[in-house]
Tab-separated table of C-alpha atoms and ligand atoms in Angstrom:
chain	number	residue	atom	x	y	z
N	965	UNK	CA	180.025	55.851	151.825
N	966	UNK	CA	180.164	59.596	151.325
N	967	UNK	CA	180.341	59.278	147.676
N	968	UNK	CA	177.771	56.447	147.194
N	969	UNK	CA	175.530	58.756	149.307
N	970	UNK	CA	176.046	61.822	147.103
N	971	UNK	CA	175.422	59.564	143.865
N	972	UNK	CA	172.001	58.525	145.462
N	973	UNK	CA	171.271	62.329	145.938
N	974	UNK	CA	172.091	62.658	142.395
N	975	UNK	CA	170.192	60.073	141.068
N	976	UNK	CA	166.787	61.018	143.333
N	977	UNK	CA	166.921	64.589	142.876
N	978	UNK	CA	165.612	65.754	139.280
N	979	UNK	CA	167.692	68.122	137.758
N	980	UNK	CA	164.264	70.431	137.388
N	981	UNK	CA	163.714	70.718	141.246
N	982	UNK	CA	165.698	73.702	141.901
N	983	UNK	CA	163.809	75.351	138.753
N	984	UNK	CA	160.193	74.328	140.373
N	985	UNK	CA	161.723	75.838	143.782
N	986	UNK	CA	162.457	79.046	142.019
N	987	UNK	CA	158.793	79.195	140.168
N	988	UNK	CA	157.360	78.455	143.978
N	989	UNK	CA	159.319	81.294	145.546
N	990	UNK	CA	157.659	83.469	142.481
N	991	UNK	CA	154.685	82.346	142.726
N	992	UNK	CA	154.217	82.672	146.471
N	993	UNK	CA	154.206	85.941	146.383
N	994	UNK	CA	151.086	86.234	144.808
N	995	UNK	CA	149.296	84.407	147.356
N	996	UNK	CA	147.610	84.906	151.343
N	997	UNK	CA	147.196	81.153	151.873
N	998	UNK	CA	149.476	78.164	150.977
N	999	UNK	CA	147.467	75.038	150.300
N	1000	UNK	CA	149.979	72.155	152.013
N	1001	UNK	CA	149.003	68.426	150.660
N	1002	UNK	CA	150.659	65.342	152.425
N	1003	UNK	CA	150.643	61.839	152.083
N	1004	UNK	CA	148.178	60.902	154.997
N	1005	UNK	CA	150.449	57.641	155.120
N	1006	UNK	CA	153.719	59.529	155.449
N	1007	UNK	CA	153.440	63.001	156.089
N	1008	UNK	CA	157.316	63.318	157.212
N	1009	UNK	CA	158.784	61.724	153.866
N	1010	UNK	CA	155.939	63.521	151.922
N	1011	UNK	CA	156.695	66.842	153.094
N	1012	UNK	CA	159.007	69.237	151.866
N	1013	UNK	CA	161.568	70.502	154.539
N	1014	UNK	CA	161.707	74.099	152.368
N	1015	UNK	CA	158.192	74.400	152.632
N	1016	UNK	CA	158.206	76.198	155.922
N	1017	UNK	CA	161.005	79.157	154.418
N	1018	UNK	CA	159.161	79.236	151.641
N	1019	UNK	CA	155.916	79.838	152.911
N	1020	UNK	CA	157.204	82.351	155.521
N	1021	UNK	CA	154.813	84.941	156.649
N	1022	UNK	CA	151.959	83.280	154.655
N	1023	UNK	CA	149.076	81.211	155.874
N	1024	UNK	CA	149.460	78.021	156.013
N	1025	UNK	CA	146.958	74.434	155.619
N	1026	UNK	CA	148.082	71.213	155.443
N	1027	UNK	CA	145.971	68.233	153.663
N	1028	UNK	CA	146.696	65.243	154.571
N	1029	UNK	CA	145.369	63.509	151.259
N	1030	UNK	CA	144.303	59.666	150.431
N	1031	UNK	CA	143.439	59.269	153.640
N	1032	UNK	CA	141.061	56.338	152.260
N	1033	UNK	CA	144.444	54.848	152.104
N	1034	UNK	CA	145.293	55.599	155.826
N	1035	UNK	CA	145.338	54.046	158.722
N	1036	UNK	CA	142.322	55.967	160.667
N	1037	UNK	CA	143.862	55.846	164.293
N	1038	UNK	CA	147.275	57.015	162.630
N	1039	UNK	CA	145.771	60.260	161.125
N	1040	UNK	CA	144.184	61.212	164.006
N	1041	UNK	CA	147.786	61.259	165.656
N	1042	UNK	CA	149.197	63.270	162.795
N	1043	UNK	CA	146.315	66.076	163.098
N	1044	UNK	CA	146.737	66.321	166.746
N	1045	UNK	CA	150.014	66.693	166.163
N	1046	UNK	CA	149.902	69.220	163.551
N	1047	UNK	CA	147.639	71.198	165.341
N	1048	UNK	CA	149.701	71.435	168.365
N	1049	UNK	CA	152.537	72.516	165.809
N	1050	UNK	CA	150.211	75.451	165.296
N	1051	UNK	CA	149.456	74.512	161.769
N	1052	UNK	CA	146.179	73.510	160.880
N	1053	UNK	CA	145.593	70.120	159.172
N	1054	UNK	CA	142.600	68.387	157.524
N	1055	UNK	CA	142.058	64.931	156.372
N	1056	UNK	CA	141.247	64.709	152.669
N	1057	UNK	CA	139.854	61.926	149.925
N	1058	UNK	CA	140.180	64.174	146.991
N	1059	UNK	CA	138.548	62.272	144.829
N	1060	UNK	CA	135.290	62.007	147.077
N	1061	UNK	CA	132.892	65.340	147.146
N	1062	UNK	CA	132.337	64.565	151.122
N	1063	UNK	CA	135.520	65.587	151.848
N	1064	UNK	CA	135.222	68.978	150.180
N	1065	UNK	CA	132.957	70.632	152.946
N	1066	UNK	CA	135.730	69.889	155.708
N	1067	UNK	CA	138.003	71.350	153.160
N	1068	UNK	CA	136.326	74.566	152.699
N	1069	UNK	CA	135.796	74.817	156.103
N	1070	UNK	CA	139.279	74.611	156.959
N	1071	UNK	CA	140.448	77.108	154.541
N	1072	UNK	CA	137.877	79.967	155.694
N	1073	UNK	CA	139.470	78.874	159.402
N	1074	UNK	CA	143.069	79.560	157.889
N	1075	UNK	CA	141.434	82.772	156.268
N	1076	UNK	CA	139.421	84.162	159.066
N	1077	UNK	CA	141.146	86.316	161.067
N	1078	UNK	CA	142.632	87.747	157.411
N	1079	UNK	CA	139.185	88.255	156.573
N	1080	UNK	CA	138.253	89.934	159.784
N	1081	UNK	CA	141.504	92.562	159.202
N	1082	UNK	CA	140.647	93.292	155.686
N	1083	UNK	CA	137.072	93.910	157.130
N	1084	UNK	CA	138.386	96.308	159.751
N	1085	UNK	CA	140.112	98.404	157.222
N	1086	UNK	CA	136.964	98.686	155.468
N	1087	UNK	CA	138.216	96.147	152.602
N	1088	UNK	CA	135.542	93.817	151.952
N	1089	UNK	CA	135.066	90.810	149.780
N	1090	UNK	CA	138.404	91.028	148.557
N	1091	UNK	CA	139.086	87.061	147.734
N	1092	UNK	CA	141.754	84.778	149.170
N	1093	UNK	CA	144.528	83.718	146.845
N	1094	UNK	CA	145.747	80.711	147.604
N	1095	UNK	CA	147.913	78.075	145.979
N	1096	UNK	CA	148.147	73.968	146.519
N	1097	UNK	CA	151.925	73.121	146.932
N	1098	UNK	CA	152.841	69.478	147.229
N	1099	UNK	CA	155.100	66.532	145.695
N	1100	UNK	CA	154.576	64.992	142.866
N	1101	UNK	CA	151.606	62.035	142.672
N	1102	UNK	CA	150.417	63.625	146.033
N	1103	UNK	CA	147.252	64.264	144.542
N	1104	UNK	CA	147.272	67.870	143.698
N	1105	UNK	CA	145.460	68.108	140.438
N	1106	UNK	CA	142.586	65.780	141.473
N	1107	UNK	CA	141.924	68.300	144.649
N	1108	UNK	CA	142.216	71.571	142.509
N	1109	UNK	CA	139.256	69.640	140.013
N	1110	UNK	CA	137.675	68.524	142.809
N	1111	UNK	CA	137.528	72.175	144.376
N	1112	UNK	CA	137.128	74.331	141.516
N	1113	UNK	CA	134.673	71.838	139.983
N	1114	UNK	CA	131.749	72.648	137.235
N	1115	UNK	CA	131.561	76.348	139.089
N	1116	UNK	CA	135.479	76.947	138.262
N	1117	UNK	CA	136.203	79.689	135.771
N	1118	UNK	CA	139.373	80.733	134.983
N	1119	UNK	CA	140.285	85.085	135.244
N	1120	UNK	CA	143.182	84.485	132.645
N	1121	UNK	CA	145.719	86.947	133.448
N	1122	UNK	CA	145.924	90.340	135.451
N	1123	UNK	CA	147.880	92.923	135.811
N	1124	UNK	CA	151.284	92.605	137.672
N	1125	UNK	CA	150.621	88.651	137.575
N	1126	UNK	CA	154.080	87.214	136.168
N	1127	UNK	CA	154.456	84.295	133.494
N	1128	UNK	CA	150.790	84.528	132.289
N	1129	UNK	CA	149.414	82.710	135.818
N	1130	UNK	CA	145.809	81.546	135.866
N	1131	UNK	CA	143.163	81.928	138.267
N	1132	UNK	CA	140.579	80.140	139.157
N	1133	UNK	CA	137.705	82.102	141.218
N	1134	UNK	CA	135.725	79.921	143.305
N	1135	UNK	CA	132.256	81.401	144.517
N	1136	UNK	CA	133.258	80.486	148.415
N	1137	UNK	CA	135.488	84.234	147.515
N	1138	UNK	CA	138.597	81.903	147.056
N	1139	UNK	CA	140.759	82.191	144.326
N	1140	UNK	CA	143.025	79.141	143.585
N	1141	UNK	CA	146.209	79.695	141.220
N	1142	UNK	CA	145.452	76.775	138.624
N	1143	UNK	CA	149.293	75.582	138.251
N	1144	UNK	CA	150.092	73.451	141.320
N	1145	UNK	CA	152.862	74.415	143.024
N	1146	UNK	CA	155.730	71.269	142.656
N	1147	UNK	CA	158.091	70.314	145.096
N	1148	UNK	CA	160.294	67.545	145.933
N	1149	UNK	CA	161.207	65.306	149.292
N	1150	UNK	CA	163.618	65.312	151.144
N	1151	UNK	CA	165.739	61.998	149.499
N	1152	UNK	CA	169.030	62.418	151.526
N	1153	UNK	CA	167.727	59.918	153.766
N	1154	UNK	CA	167.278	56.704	151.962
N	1155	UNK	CA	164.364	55.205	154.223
N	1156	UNK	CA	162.260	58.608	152.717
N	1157	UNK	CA	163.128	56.676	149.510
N	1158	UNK	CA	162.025	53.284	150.269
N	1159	UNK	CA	158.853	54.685	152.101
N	1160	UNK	CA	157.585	57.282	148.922
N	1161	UNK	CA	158.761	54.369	146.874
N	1162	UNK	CA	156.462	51.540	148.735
N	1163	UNK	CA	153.481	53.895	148.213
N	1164	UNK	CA	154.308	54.177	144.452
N	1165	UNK	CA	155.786	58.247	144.385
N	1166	UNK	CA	159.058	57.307	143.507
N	1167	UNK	CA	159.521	55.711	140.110
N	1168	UNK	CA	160.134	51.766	140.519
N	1169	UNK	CA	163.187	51.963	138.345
N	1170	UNK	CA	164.908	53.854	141.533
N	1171	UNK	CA	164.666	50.761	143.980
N	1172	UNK	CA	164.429	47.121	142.587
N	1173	UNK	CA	160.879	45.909	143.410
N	1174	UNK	CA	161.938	42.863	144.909
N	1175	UNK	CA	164.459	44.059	147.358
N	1176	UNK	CA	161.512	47.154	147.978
N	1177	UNK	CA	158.970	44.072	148.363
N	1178	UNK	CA	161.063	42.554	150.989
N	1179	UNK	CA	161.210	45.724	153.024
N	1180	UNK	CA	157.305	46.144	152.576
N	1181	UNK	CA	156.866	42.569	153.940
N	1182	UNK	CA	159.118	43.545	156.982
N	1183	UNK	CA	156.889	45.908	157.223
N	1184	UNK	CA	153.770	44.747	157.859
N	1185	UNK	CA	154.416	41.925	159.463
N	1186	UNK	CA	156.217	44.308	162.051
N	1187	UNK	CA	153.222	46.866	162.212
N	1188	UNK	CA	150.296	45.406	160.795
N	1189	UNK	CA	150.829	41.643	161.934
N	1190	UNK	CA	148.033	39.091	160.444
N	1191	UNK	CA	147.583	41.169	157.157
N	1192	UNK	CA	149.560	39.455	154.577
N	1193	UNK	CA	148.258	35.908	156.676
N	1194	UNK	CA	144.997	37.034	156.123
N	1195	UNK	CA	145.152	38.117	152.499
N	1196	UNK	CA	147.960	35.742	150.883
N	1197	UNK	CA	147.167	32.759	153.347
N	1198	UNK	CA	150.324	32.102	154.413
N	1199	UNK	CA	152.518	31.821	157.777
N	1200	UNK	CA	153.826	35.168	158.394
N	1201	UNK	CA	155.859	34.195	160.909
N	1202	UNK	CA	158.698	33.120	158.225
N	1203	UNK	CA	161.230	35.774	157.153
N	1204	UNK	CA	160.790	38.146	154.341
N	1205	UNK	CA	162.312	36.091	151.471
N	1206	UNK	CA	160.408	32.857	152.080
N	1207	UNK	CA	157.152	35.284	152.714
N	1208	UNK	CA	157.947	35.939	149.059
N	1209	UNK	CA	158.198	33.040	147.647
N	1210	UNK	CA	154.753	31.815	149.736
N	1211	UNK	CA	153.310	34.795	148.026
N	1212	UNK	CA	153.976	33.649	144.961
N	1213	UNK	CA	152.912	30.461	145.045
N	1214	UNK	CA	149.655	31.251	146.665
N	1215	UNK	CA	149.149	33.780	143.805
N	1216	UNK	CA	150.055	31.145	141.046
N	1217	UNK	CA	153.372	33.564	140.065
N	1218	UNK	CA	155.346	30.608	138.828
N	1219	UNK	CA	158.474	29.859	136.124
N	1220	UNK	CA	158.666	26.832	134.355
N	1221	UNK	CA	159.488	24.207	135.940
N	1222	UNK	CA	156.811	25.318	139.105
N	1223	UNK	CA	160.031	27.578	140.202
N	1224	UNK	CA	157.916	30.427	141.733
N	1225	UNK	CA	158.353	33.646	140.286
N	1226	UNK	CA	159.675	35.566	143.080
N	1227	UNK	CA	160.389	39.124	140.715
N	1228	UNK	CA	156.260	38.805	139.747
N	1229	UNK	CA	154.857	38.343	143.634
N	1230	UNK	CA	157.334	41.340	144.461
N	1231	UNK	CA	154.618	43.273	141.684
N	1232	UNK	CA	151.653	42.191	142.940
N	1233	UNK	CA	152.480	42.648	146.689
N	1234	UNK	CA	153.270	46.143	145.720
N	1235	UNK	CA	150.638	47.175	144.088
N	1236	UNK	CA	148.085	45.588	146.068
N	1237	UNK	CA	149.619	47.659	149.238
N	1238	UNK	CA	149.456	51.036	147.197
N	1239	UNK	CA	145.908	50.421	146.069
N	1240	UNK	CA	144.766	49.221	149.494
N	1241	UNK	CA	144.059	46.068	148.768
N	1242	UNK	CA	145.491	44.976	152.198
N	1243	UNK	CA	143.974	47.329	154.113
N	1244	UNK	CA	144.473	51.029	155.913
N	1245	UNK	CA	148.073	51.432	156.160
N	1246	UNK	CA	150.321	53.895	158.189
N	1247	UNK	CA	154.157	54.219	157.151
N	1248	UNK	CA	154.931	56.992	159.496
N	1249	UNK	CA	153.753	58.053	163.023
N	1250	UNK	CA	154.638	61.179	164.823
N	1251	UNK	CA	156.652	61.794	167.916
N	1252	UNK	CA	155.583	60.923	171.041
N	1253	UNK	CA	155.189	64.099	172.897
N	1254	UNK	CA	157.717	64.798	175.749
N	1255	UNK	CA	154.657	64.533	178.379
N	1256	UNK	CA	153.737	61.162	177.557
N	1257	UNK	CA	156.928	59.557	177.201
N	1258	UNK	CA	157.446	57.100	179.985
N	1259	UNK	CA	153.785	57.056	180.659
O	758	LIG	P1	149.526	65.354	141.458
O	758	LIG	O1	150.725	64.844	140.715
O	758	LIG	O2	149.904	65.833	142.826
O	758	LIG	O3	148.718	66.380	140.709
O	758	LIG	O4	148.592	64.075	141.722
O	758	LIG	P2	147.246	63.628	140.992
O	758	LIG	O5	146.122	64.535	141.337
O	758	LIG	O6	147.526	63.423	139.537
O	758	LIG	O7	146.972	62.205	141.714
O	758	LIG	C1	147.874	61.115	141.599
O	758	LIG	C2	147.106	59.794	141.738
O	758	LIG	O8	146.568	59.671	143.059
O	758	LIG	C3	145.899	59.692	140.796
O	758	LIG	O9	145.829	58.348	140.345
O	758	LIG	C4	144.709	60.014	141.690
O	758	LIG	O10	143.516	59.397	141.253
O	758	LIG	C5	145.163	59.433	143.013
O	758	LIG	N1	144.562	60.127	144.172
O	758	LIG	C6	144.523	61.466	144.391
O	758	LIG	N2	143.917	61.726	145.562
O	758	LIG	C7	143.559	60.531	146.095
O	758	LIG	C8	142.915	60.134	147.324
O	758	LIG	O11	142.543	60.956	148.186
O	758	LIG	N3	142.751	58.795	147.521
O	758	LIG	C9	143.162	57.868	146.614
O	758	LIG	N4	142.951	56.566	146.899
O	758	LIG	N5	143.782	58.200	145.462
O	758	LIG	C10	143.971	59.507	145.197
C-alpha cells in the first residue's frame, strides 16, 4: 500500500515543483504582501500547505477565485472562517471588473497598518510589493490582467532585483511582481486528487474520467440532491453506474448497436460540472467550529 502510495506521489508531483518552491522562497523576499488565490470550491485541496512557512513574517490575502463557480452559502462559510483564522479573505470573479473594487479594497486593508508605520517614520508613498502565489489553473494570470489592466506598465528591472523580475506599478501605489508565483497541492491524499481533478486542475490523464465521473455523480447526488434529475432528467435515486448510463442515453452518447456510450457521458458530465452548467457547486466546507458542534 506503502509503495502504491509513494508511486501516486510520484506520478502527481512534477518533477519542477521543488524548482518553483525555490524561485517562491527567492522571490518572496522581495515582497510586503503575498497575494493568496484559492479555488472558492475547494480552498483546502487548492491550497498549498508550504504557503504559510513560506510566507512567514509577510502579509498575507487570500482570494478565493471563480467564485461564479461557487456555491454562495459555502463561501460565506470559508470567509468567516478565514477571517477567524486571522487571515483575511475576499471572494473574487477575476474575469469580471466588479470584483476588482473589493479586491483593491482588501489589499489596502492587508496594507494599512504597513502604510500607517512607513508613515510614522516619515516614509511616504513608498508602494506595496506584492506577489499572487497560487496553483496552477487557479486563475492567476487572468487576476494579474485584470488588476494591472490598460493602466499597467511594467518598471523592467532594478537594482538588487534577482533573475531580471518585472514590475508592474499600479496607480492604487501597488506594485505587483508580473511572474505569478507557482505552487503545487498537497497530492498525498488521493481525495485532493479526485477533488482538483473533478474541477479540471489536474490533468484527466491522472484519473480515468469515467471512474472520476462516477465519484462526481456520488457527489452530487449526496450534496446537491435533484441537480443531475433536474438537468439530465433522470432518477437519481439509482447508483452511480446506472446514473451513467441514464446520462448517456438522455444525452444521445450511444455505440452502435444503441449500446450507450458510457466513456462519452463520463466527458460531458465533467465538463458540464467544471463550467457550471449544473449549477453553484461546493466540494469542500470548513470545520465546524468547536462552539457549535452539538448545537
Ligand atoms: P493560472 O494558471 O493560475 O494563471 O490560471 P489562468 O488565469 O490561466 O486561468 C485558468 C482558467 O480559469 C482560464 O480559462 C480562465 O478564464 C479561468 N478563470 C480564471 N478566473 C476565473 C473565475 O473567476 N471564474 C471562472 N468561471 N473562470 C475563471
Amino acid at each position: 500500500m506503502d509503495q502504491e502510495n509513494n508511486k501516486m506521489t510520484v506520478q502527481w508531483y512534477p518533477g519542477h515543483m521543488t524548482k518553483a518552491r525555490r524561485a517562491m522562497e527567492t522571490d518572496i523576499r522581495l515582497v510586503d504582501l503575498v497575494i493568496e488565490i484559492l479555488d472558492a470550491r475547494l480552498p483546502v485541496s487548492s491550497r498549498n500547505p508550504d504557503i504559510d512557512s513560506i510566507s512567514r513574517q509577510k502579509d498575507r490575502l487570500i482570494i478565493l477565485n471563480k467564485k461564479d463557480l461557487a456555491d454562495e452559502a459555502v463561501t460565506a462559510l470559508w470567509l468567516d472562517y478565514f477571517s477567524r483564522s486571522g487571515i483575511q479573505a475576499v471572494p473574487m470573479d477575476a474575469r469580471s471588473r466588479s470584483s476588482l473594487r473589493s479586491v483593491k479594497d482588501a489589499i489596502a486593508k492587508a496594507e494599512a497598518d504597513r502604510m500607517e508605520r512607513n508613515r510614522k517614520r516619515g516614509i511616504l508613498n513608498r508602494p506595496v510589493r506584492a506577489l499572487v502565489a497560487g496553483i496552477p489553473n487557479v486563475g492567476k494570470s487572468t487576476f494579474i490582467n485584470m488588476l494591472a489592466g490598460k493602466s499597467a506598465a511594467k518598471t523592467g528591472n532594478k537594482p538588487g532585483v534577482t533573475r531580471g523580475n518585472q514590475w508592474i506599478s499600479l496607480r492604487s501605489n501597488l506594485e505587483l511582481l508580473d511572474t505569478p508565483g507557482l505552487l503545487w497541492p498537497k497530492f498525498e491524499d488521493p481525495a485532493v486528487g479526485v477533488r482538483l481533478a473533478l474541477v479540471g486542475s489536474l490533468s484527466d490523464t491522472v484519473i480515468d474520467p469515467e471512474e472520476l465521473a462516477l465519484r462526481g455523480i456520488r457527489f452530487m447526488t449526496a450534496s446537491y440532491p435533484g441537480r443531475l434529475a433536474e438537468k439530465y432528467g433522470l432518477a437519481e435515486q439509482a447508483e452511480a453506474p446506472a446514473v451513467l448510463t441514464d446520462i448517456a442515453v438522455s444525452r444521445g452518447c450511444l455505440l452502435k448497436g444503441s449500446q450507450p456510450d458510457t466513456a462519452r457521458a463520463a466527458r460531458l458530465f465533467l465538463d458540464d460540472l467544471r463550467r457550471g452548467a449544473l449549477g453553484r457547486l461546493s466540494l469542500e466546507k470548513p470545520p465546524v467550529p468547536d462552539a457549535e458542534v452539538g448545537r
